[in-house]
PDB file of C-alpha atoms in Angstrom:
ATOM      1  CA  MET A   1     214.723  41.767 193.599  1.00 41.00           C
ATOM      2  CA  THR A   2     214.902  38.520 191.663  1.00 43.00           C
ATOM      3  CA  HIS A   3     214.295  38.393 187.941  1.00 43.00           C
ATOM      4  CA  ARG A   4     210.948  36.813 187.160  1.00 45.00           C
ATOM      5  CA  THR A   5     212.556  33.822 185.409  1.00 45.00           C
ATOM      6  CA  VAL A   6     214.872  32.957 188.282  1.00 45.00           C
ATOM      7  CA  SER A   7     213.623  30.603 190.931  1.00 43.00           C
ATOM      8  CA  GLN A   8     214.648  30.668 194.538  1.00 45.00           C
ATOM      9  CA  GLY A   9     214.826  26.893 194.730  1.00 45.00           C
ATOM     10  CA  SER A  10     211.233  26.447 195.860  1.00 46.00           C
ATOM     11  CA  GLN A  11     210.765  23.332 193.745  1.00 47.00           C
ATOM     12  CA  GLY A  12     214.090  21.684 194.455  1.00 44.00           C
ATOM     13  CA  GLU A  13     215.945  23.653 191.838  1.00 51.00           C
ATOM     14  CA  GLY A  14     219.209  25.367 192.591  1.00 56.00           C
ATOM     15  CA  ARG A  15     219.389  29.057 193.178  1.00 63.00           C
ATOM     16  CA  GLY A  16     219.685  31.048 189.975  1.00 68.00           C
ATOM     17  CA  LEU A  17     218.239  28.400 187.684  1.00 71.00           C
ATOM     18  CA  PRO A  18     215.502  29.620 185.366  1.00 76.00           C
ATOM     19  CA  ASP A  19     211.970  28.703 186.288  1.00 80.00           C
ATOM     20  CA  ASP A  20     211.164  27.803 182.702  1.00 79.00           C
ATOM     21  CA  PRO A  21     210.426  24.455 181.025  1.00 78.00           C
ATOM     22  CA  ARG A  22     213.161  25.156 178.453  1.00 74.00           C
ATOM     23  CA  ALA A  23     215.676  24.899 181.308  1.00 76.00           C
ATOM     24  CA  ARG A  24     214.706  21.284 181.950  1.00 78.00           C
ATOM     25  CA  VAL A  25     215.971  19.841 178.671  1.00 78.00           C
ATOM     26  CA  ALA A  26     218.392  16.920 178.597  1.00 80.00           C
ATOM     27  CA  ALA A  27     220.373  18.200 175.598  1.00 83.00           C
ATOM     28  CA  PRO A  28     221.340  21.607 174.210  1.00 80.00           C
ATOM     29  CA  SER A  29     218.584  23.266 172.228  1.00 81.00           C
ATOM     30  CA  PRO A  30     218.852  26.182 169.794  1.00 84.00           C
ATOM     31  CA  ALA A  31     215.672  27.565 171.381  1.00 82.00           C
ATOM     32  CA  CYS A  32     217.358  27.857 174.785  1.00 84.00           C
ATOM     33  CA  PRO A  33     217.816  31.541 175.714  1.00 84.00           C
ATOM     34  CA  VAL A  34     221.324  30.854 177.037  1.00 86.00           C
ATOM     35  CA  GLU A  35     222.299  29.142 173.764  1.00 87.00           C
ATOM     36  CA  ILE A  36     220.828  32.053 171.802  1.00 88.00           C
ATOM     37  CA  THR A  37     222.905  34.511 173.835  1.00 89.00           C
ATOM     38  CA  LEU A  38     226.098  32.468 173.548  1.00 88.00           C
ATOM     39  CA  THR A  39     225.544  32.079 169.805  1.00 88.00           C
ATOM     40  CA  ALA A  40     225.120  35.842 169.412  1.00 90.00           C
ATOM     41  CA  LEU A  41     228.399  36.426 171.282  1.00 91.00           C
ATOM     42  CA  ARG A  42     230.319  33.546 169.700  1.00 91.00           C
ATOM     43  CA  GLY A  43     233.721  34.020 168.205  1.00 90.00           C
ATOM     44  CA  ARG A  44     236.885  35.652 169.331  1.00 92.00           C
ATOM     45  CA  TRP A  45     236.741  39.475 169.251  1.00 95.00           C
ATOM     46  CA  THR A  46     232.928  39.606 169.267  1.00 95.00           C
ATOM     47  CA  THR A  47     232.667  40.820 172.849  1.00 94.00           C
ATOM     48  CA  LEU A  48     235.297  43.495 172.201  1.00 95.00           C
ATOM     49  CA  ILE A  49     233.351  44.801 169.213  1.00 96.00           C
ATOM     50  CA  VAL A  50     230.168  44.917 171.296  1.00 95.00           C
ATOM     51  CA  ARG A  51     232.099  46.650 174.098  1.00 95.00           C
ATOM     52  CA  GLU A  52     233.287  49.383 171.748  1.00 95.00           C
ATOM     53  CA  LEU A  53     229.800  49.907 170.365  1.00 96.00           C
ATOM     54  CA  LEU A  54     228.469  50.136 173.929  1.00 95.00           C
ATOM     55  CA  ARG A  55     231.049  52.841 174.654  1.00 92.00           C
ATOM     56  CA  SER A  56     230.482  55.086 171.671  1.00 87.00           C
ATOM     57  CA  GLY A  57     227.110  54.330 170.203  1.00 84.00           C
ATOM     58  CA  SER A  58     228.157  54.358 166.552  1.00 91.00           C
ATOM     59  CA  TYR A  59     231.296  53.717 164.541  1.00 94.00           C
ATOM     60  CA  ALA A  60     232.335  53.608 160.928  1.00 92.00           C
ATOM     61  CA  TYR A  61     234.088  50.399 159.900  1.00 93.00           C
ATOM     62  CA  SER A  62     237.447  52.182 159.684  1.00 92.00           C
ATOM     63  CA  GLU A  63     237.021  53.594 163.194  1.00 93.00           C
ATOM     64  CA  LEU A  64     236.371  50.127 164.633  1.00 94.00           C
ATOM     65  CA  ALA A  65     239.382  48.787 162.738  1.00 94.00           C
ATOM     66  CA  ALA A  66     241.547  51.571 164.213  1.00 95.00           C
ATOM     67  CA  ILE A  67     240.325  50.941 167.780  1.00 94.00           C
ATOM     68  CA  LEU A  68     241.056  47.205 167.474  1.00 94.00           C
ATOM     69  CA  PRO A  69     244.261  47.268 165.383  1.00 94.00           C
ATOM     70  CA  GLU A  70     245.171  43.612 165.988  1.00 95.00           C
ATOM     71  CA  LEU A  71     241.823  42.474 164.583  1.00 93.00           C
ATOM     72  CA  SER A  72     242.133  41.521 160.906  1.00 94.00           C
ATOM     73  CA  ASP A  73     239.766  43.050 158.347  1.00 94.00           C
ATOM     74  CA  LYS A  74     238.486  39.579 157.503  1.00 96.00           C
ATOM     75  CA  VAL A  75     237.529  38.766 161.094  1.00 96.00           C
ATOM     76  CA  LEU A  76     236.063  42.228 161.732  1.00 96.00           C
ATOM     77  CA  THR A  77     233.897  41.887 158.619  1.00 95.00           C
ATOM     78  CA  GLU A  78     232.788  38.377 159.656  1.00 96.00           C
ATOM     79  CA  ARG A  79     231.986  39.398 163.230  1.00 97.00           C
ATOM     80  CA  LEU A  80     230.041  42.482 162.177  1.00 96.00           C
ATOM     81  CA  ALA A  81     228.021  40.443 159.652  1.00 96.00           C
ATOM     82  CA  HIS A  82     227.298  37.851 162.361  1.00 96.00           C
ATOM     83  CA  LEU A  83     226.206  40.538 164.837  1.00 96.00           C
ATOM     84  CA  VAL A  84     223.957  42.135 162.210  1.00 96.00           C
ATOM     85  CA  ALA A  85     222.391  38.738 161.397  1.00 95.00           C
ATOM     86  CA  ALA A  86     221.877  38.079 165.129  1.00 94.00           C
ATOM     87  CA  GLY A  87     219.989  41.371 165.511  1.00 95.00           C
ATOM     88  CA  VAL A  88     222.633  42.799 167.835  1.00 96.00           C
ATOM     89  CA  VAL A  89     224.064  45.423 165.476  1.00 96.00           C
ATOM     90  CA  LEU A  90     222.425  47.741 162.966  1.00 96.00           C
ATOM     91  CA  ARG A  91     224.393  48.440 159.772  1.00 96.00           C
ATOM     92  CA  THR A  92     223.499  51.747 158.117  1.00 94.00           C
ATOM     93  CA  ARG A  93     224.752  52.641 154.636  1.00 93.00           C
ATOM     94  CA  THR A  94     224.597  56.312 153.734  1.00 89.00           C
ATOM     95  CA  PRO A  95     224.668  57.032 149.989  1.00 89.00           C
ATOM     96  CA  GLY A  96     227.209  59.385 148.543  1.00 88.00           C
ATOM     97  CA  TRP A  97     230.718  59.168 147.292  1.00 89.00           C
ATOM     98  CA  PRO A  98     232.246  57.389 148.947  1.00 86.00           C
ATOM     99  CA  PRO A  99     229.300  55.775 150.661  1.00 87.00           C
ATOM    100  CA  THR A 100     229.632  55.538 154.422  1.00 88.00           C
ATOM    101  CA  VAL A 101     228.679  52.567 156.537  1.00 92.00           C
ATOM    102  CA  THR A 102     228.161  52.869 160.265  1.00 95.00           C
ATOM    103  CA  TYR A 103     227.509  50.251 162.902  1.00 96.00           C
ATOM    104  CA  GLU A 104     225.578  50.698 166.115  1.00 96.00           C
ATOM    105  CA  LEU A 105     223.920  48.437 168.620  1.00 96.00           C
ATOM    106  CA  THR A 106     220.230  47.780 168.277  1.00 95.00           C
ATOM    107  CA  PRO A 107     218.133  48.252 171.429  1.00 95.00           C
ATOM    108  CA  HIS A 108     218.369  44.462 171.802  1.00 94.00           C
ATOM    109  CA  GLY A 109     222.159  44.701 171.424  1.00 95.00           C
ATOM    110  CA  ARG A 110     222.423  47.409 174.095  1.00 95.00           C
ATOM    111  CA  GLU A 111     220.830  44.952 176.514  1.00 94.00           C
ATOM    112  CA  LEU A 112     224.064  42.925 176.301  1.00 94.00           C
ATOM    113  CA  GLY A 113     225.853  45.516 178.473  1.00 94.00           C
ATOM    114  CA  PRO A 114     224.805  43.908 181.773  1.00 93.00           C
ATOM    115  CA  VAL A 115     225.425  40.449 180.279  1.00 92.00           C
ATOM    116  CA  LEU A 116     229.016  41.355 179.454  1.00 93.00           C
ATOM    117  CA  GLN A 117     229.410  42.897 182.920  1.00 93.00           C
ATOM    118  CA  ALA A 118     228.138  39.671 184.527  1.00 91.00           C
ATOM    119  CA  LEU A 119     230.574  37.631 182.418  1.00 90.00           C
ATOM    120  CA  TRP A 120     233.394  39.981 183.456  1.00 91.00           C
ATOM    121  CA  ASP A 121     232.466  39.745 187.135  1.00 92.00           C
ATOM    122  CA  TRP A 122     232.326  35.955 187.015  1.00 90.00           C
ATOM    123  CA  GLY A 123     235.597  35.696 185.110  1.00 90.00           C
ATOM    124  CA  GLU A 124     237.318  38.034 187.536  1.00 90.00           C
ATOM    125  CA  ARG A 125     236.579  35.611 190.383  1.00 91.00           C
ATOM    126  CA  VAL A 126     237.845  32.529 188.531  1.00 87.00           C
ATOM    127  CA  PRO A 127     241.552  31.857 188.044  1.00 86.00           C
ATOM    128  CA  ALA A 128     242.602  32.276 184.434  1.00 81.00           C
ATOM    129  CA  PRO A 129     243.497  29.012 182.732  1.00 83.00           C
ATOM    130  CA  SER A 130     247.212  28.654 182.238  1.00 81.00           C
ATOM    131  CA  THR A 131     248.698  27.793 178.895  1.00 74.00           C
ATOM    132  CA  ALA A 132     252.146  26.473 178.079  1.00 63.00           C
ATOM    133  CA  GLU A 133     253.178  29.973 177.020  1.00 60.00           C
ATOM    134  CA  GLU A 134     251.951  31.573 180.261  1.00 55.00           C
ATOM    135  CA  ALA A 135     253.309  28.981 182.713  1.00 49.00           C
ATOM    136  CA  PRO A 136     255.872  30.567 185.024  1.00 52.00           C
ATOM    137  CA  ALA A 137     259.420  29.264 184.740  1.00 50.00           C
ATOM    138  CA  ALA A 138     259.418  28.368 188.457  1.00 46.00           C
ATOM    139  CA  GLU A 139     256.810  25.670 187.853  1.00 48.00           C
ATOM    140  CA  GLU A 140     258.758  23.965 185.083  1.00 51.00           C
ATOM    141  CA  ALA A 141     260.395  20.616 185.773  1.00 51.00           C
ATOM    142  CA  PRO A 142     264.109  20.912 186.543  1.00 51.00           C
ATOM    143  CA  THR A 143     266.558  20.140 183.773  1.00 53.00           C
ATOM    144  CA  ALA A 144     268.798  17.095 184.086  1.00 53.00           C
ATOM    145  CA  GLU A 145     271.716  19.363 185.155  1.00 54.00           C
ATOM    146  CA  GLU A 146     269.586  21.009 187.845  1.00 51.00           C
ATOM    147  CA  ALA A 147     268.413  17.628 189.141  1.00 49.00           C
ATOM    148  CA  ASP A 148     272.014  16.326 189.334  1.00 52.00           C
ATOM    149  CA  ALA A 149     273.125  19.452 191.236  1.00 52.00           C
ATOM    150  CA  THR A 150     270.719  18.783 194.100  1.00 48.00           C
TER     151      THR A 150
END
């Protein structure tokens, strides 16, 4: 079954393109649903935070920090604030001493599960970009000594 916003190319559009006037713009628009989604998921670590909240349902800040130990407190705080502002995450503060703060996905945020799965599936089929650090030694140009030896 095709999603109601996806055309089957009946009007000359490619398969999988939304059948929506907002998809016919000539420049990026903040009102575009794809831009809204990408903005909500922007920033390194954001998808990993959402993934963890999808897995457990609810975490205290310290629990998220422990699960993602290489994520700095500054970035975790920024990403959580961004996700709260985007309506993806609900922040709940429980009074007491010390007060506790928990984070969980909103119903809207839980809908990102299939989106992340689709991104994973697409990325799994595409070769990872190579960086200078990841380039295998075999592909490096020979040194002057190696070139002279041949």
